[in-house]
Each structure stands twice: as C-alpha cells, then as structure tokens.
PDB file of C-alpha atoms in Angstrom:
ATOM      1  CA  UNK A 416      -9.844   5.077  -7.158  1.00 85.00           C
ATOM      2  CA  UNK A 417     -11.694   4.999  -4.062  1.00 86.00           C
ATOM      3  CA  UNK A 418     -14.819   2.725  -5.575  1.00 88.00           C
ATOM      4  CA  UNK A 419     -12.148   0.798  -7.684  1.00 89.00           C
ATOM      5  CA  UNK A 420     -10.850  -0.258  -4.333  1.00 91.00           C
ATOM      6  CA  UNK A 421     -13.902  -0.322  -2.322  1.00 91.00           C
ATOM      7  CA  UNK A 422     -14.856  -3.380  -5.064  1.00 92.00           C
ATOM      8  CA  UNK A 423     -12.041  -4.904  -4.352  1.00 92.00           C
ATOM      9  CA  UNK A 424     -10.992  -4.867  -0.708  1.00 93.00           C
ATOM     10  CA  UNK A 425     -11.255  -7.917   1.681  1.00 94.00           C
ATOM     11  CA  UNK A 426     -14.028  -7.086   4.623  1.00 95.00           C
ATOM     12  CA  UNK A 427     -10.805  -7.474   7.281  1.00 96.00           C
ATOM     13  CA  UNK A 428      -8.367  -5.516   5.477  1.00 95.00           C
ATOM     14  CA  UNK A 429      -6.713  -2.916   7.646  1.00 95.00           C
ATOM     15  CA  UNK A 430      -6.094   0.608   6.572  1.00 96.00           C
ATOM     16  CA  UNK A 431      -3.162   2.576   7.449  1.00 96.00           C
ATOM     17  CA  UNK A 432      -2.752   5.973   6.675  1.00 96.00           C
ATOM     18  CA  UNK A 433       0.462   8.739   7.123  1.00 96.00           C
ATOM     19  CA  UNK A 434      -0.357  11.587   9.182  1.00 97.00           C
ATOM     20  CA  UNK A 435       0.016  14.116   6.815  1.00 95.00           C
ATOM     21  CA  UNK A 436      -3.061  15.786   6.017  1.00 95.00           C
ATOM     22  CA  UNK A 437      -3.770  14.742   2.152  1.00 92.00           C
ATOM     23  CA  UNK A 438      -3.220  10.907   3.002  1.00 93.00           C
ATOM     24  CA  UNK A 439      -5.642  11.335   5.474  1.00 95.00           C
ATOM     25  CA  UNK A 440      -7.761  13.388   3.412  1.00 93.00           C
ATOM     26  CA  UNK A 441      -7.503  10.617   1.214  1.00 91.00           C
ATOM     27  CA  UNK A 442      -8.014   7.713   3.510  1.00 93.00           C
ATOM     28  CA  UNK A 443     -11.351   9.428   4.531  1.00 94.00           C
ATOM     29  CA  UNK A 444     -12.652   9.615   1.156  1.00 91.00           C
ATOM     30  CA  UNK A 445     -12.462   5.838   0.879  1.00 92.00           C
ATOM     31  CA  UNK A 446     -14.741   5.593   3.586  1.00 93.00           C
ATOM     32  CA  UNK A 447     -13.066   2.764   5.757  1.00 95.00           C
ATOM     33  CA  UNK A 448     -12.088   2.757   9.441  1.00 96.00           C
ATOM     34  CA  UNK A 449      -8.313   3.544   9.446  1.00 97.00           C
ATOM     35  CA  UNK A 450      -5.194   3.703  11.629  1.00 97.00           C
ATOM     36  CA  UNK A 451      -3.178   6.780  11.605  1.00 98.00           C
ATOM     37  CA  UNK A 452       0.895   5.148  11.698  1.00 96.00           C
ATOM     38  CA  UNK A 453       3.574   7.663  11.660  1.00 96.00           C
ATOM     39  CA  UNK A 454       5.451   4.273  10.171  1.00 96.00           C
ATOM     40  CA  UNK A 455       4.257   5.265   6.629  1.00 95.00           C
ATOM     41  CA  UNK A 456       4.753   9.343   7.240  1.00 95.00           C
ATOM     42  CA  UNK A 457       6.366  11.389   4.509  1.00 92.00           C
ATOM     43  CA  UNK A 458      10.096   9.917   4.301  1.00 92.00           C
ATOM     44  CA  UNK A 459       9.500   6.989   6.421  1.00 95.00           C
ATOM     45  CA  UNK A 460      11.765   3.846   6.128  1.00 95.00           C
ATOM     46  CA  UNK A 461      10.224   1.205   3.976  1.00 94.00           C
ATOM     47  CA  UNK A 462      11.389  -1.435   6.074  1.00 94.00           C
ATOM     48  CA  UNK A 463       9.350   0.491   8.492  1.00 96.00           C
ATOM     49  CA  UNK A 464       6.252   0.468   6.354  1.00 96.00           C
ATOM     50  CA  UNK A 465       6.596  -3.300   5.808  1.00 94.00           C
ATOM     51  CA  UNK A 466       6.611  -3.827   9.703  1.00 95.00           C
ATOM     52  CA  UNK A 467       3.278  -1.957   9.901  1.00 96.00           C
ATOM     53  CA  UNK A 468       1.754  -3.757   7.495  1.00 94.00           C
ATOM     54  CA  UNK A 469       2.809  -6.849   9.279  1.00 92.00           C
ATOM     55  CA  UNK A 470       4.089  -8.181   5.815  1.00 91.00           C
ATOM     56  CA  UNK A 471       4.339 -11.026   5.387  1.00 87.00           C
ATOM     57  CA  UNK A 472       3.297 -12.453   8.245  1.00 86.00           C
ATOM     58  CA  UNK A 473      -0.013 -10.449   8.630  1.00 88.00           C
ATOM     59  CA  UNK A 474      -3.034 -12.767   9.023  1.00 89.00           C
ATOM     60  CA  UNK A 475      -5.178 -10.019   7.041  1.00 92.00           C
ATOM     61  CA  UNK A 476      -4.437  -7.502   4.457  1.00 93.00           C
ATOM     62  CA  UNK A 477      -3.163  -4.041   4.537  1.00 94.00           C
ATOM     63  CA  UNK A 478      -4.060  -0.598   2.708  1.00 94.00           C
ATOM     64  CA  UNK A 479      -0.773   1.833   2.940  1.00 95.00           C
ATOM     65  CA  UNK A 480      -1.973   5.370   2.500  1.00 95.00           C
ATOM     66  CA  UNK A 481       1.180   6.978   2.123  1.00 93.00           C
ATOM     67  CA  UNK A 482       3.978   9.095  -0.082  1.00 91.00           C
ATOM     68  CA  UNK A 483       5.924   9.047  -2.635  1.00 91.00           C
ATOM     69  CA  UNK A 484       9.245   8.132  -3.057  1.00 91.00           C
ATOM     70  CA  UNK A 485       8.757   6.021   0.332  1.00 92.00           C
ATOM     71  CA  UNK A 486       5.450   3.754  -1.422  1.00 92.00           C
ATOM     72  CA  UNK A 487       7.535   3.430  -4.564  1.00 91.00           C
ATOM     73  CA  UNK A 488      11.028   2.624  -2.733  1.00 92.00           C
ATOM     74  CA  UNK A 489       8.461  -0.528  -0.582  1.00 92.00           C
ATOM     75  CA  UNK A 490       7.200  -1.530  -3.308  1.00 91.00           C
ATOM     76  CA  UNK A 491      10.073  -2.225  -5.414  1.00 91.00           C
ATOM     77  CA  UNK A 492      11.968  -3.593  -1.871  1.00 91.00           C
ATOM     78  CA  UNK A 493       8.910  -5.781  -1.759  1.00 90.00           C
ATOM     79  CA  UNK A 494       9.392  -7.083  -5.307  1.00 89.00           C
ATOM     80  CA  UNK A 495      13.146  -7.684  -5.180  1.00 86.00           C
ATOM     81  CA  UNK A 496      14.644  -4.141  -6.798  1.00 84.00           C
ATOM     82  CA  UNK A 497      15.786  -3.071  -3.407  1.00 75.00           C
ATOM     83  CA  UNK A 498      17.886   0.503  -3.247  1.00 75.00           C
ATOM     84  CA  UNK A 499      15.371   1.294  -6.668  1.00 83.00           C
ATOM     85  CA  UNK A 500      12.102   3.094  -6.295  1.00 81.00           C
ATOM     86  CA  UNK A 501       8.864   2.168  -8.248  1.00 84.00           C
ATOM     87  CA  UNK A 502       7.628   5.624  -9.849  1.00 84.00           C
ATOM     88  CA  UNK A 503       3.977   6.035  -8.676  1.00 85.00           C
ATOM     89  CA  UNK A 504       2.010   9.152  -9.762  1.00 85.00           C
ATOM     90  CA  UNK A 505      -0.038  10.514  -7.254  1.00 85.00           C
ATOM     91  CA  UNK A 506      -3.626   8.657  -6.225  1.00 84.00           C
ATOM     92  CA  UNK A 507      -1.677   5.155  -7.746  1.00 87.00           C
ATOM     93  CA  UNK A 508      -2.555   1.653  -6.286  1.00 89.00           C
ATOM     94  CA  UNK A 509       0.243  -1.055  -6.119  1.00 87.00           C
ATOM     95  CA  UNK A 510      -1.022  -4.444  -5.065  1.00 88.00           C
ATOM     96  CA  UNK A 511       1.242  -6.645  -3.776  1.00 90.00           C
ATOM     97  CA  UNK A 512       0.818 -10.575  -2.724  1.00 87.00           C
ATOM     98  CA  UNK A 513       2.536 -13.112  -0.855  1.00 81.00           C
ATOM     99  CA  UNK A 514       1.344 -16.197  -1.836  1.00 70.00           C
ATOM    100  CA  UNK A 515       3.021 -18.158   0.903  1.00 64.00           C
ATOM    101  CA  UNK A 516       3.313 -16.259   4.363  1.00 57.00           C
ATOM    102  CA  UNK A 517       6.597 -15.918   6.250  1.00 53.00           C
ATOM    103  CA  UNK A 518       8.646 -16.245   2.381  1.00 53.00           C
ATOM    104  CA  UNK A 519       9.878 -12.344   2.319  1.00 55.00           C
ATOM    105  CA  UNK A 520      11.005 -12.859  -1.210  1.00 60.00           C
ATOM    106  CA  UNK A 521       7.947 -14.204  -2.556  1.00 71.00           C
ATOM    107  CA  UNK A 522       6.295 -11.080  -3.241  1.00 85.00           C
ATOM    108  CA  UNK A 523       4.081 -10.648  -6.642  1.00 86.00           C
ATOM    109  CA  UNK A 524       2.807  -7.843  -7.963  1.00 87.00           C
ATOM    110  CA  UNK A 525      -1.238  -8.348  -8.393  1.00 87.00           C
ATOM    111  CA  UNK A 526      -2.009  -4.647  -9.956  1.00 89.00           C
ATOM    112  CA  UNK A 527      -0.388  -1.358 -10.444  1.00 87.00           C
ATOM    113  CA  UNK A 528      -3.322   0.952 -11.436  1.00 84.00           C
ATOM    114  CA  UNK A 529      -3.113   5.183 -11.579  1.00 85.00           C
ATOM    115  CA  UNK A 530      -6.411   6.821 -11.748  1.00 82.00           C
ATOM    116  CA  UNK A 531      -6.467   8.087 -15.204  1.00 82.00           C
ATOM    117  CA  UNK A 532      -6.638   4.106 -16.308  1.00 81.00           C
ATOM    118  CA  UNK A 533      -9.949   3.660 -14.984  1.00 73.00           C
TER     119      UNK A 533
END
C-alpha cells in the first residue's frame, strides 16, 4: 500500500498519524515526514479528525493514519452517511476530495482501495 500511495501522493501532502504504536509503525514504513496528532488516536471523534486534517479548508492535502471504527465513522461523515461507519479492513486507503474548498458537503469519494486489490 505504501508504494501504491507513494505514486500517488502530492509533494505537500501532510501526514498525520495516531499515536498508537502500529499507525506509527505504519506511517514509518511509508517513508514520509509525519505528525504524530492524538486527534486521530484510537476512538477519537471524527469531527476531531476532520479539524486536523484542516478539511475542507486545508490549502494542501492530508494522510490520516489512524483506526478503525473512527477512519470508517469520518469517512462516511465526510460523504454524507453521518451516525454510519464505512467498514475498512485493516491497511485500507479511502480517498476523499473536495472539489470546491469551504463546501463541507461536497465531499467525493476518489478511491477506496484494501491491500489485497493491488
């Protein structure tokens, strides 16, 4: 998943990782500079996961390294199924867009990828 991304990834995009030892574990193998944010810790609030990220008003993207069901319960806040969670098996990618910034409920889904599909 790691080189899938590492194809992908804007030059500026800013990584933030859970403290929890496997996201960072995970974070490290992608090779990027990245912030630890206890906003996206185990059981975090999405809407606190959405501040960090800065969405949508960000002026560069953002990597969540985080946990399930918080990633999955974003995402699907993000996409307009609020109080539902988005099942994501673990090492999953959910790419998310907002074509026009400051619209919070203009949020497309790009790619949902798990690692056995590459």
């Amino acid at each position: 998943m790691a080189e899938w991304l590492n194809r992908r990834l804007a030059a500026d995009t800013r990584v933030l990782v859970s403290p929890a030892r496997r996201a960072q574990e995970t974070a490290q193998a992608l090779g990027w500079a990245f912030e630890t944010i206890d906003d996206v810790a185990p059981d975090a609030d999405p809407a606190a996961v959405i501040a960090a990220a800065g969405w949508p008003d960000a002026k560069t993207p953002a990597l969540v390294v985080g946990h399930q069901p918080t990633l999955g319960l974003t995402a699907a806040q993000l996409l307009g199924a609020d109080g539902r969670e988005m099942p994501l098996r673990k090492g999953a990618v959910i790419w998310i867009r907002s074509p026009r910034r400051s619209v919070r409920d203009s949020a497309k889904l790009v790619v949902a990828m798990e690692p056995d599909r590459l």
